[in-house]
Short mmCIF file of C-alpha atoms in Angstrom, two decimals:
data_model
loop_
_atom_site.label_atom_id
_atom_site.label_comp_id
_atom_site.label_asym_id
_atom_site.label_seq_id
_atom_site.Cartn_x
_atom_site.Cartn_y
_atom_site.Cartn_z
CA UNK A 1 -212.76 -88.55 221.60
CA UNK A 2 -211.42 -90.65 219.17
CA UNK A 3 -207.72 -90.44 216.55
CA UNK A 4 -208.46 -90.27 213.06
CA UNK A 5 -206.46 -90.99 210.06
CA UNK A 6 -206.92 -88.56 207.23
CA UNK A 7 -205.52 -88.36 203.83
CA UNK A 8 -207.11 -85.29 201.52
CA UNK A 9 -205.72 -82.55 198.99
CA UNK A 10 -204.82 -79.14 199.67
CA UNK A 11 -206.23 -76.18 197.29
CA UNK A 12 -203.39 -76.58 195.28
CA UNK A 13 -203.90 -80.09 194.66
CA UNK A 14 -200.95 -81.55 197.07
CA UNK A 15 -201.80 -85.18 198.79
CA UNK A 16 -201.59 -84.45 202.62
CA UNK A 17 -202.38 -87.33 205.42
CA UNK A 18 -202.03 -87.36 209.11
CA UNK A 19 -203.82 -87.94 212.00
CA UNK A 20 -206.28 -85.67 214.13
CA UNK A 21 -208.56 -86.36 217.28
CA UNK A 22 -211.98 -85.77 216.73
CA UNK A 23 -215.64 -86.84 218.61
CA UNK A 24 -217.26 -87.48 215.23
CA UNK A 25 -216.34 -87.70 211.65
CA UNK A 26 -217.92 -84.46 210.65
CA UNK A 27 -215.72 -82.76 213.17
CA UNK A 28 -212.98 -83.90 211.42
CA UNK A 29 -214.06 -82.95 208.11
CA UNK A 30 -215.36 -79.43 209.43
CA UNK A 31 -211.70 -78.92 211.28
CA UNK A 32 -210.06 -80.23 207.64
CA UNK A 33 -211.78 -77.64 205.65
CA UNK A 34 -210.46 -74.75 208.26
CA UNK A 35 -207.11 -75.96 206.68
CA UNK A 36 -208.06 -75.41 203.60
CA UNK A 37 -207.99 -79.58 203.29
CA UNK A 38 -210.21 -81.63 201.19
CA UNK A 39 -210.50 -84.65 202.78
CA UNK A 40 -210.67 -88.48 200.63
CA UNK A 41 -210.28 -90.79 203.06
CA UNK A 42 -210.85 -90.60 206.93
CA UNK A 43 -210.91 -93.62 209.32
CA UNK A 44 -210.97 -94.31 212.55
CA UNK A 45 -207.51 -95.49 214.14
CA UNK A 46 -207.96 -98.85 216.22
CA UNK A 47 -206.71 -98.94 219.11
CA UNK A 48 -204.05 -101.68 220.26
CA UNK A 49 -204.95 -104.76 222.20
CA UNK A 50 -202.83 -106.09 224.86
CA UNK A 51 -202.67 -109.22 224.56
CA UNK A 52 -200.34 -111.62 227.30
CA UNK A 53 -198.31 -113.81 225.48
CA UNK A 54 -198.09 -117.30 226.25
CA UNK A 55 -194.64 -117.78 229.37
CA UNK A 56 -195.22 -113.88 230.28
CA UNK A 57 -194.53 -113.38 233.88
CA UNK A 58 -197.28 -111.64 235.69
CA UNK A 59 -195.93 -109.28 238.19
CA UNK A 60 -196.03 -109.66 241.80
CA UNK A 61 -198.18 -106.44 242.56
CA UNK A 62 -200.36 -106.81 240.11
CA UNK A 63 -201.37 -110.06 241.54
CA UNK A 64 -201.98 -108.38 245.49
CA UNK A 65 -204.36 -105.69 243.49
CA UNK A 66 -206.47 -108.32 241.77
CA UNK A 67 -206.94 -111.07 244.97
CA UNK A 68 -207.60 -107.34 247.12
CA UNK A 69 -210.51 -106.48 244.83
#
């Protein structure tokens, strides 16, 4: 399942956004409109990358895991 970020208007015309997990986009639209929520934009969050800086110590045990495997 993935996060999605939603921003839509309510039946009385107020801007709401947030973010809701989801499989598909049409789940989130059909979960939206049990809230009464018209939705205008809905994307999928990305998730974060880990990337390992440049002088970042790598630790001791995760070195034994890695030459074990």
């Amino acid at each position: 399942m993935a996060v999605f970020q939603w921003s839509g208007k309510t039946t009385r015309g107020i801007i709401e956004s947030g973010e809701i997990t989801a499989a598909t986009k049409e789940e989130v639209i059909a979960l939206l409109g049990r809230r009464n929520i018209i939705p205008t934009i809905i994307t999928e969050k990305q998730k974060k990358v880990r990337i390992l800086r440049p002088g970042a110590r790598i630790k001791d045990k995760d070195i034994v895991v890695f030459t074990r495997q």
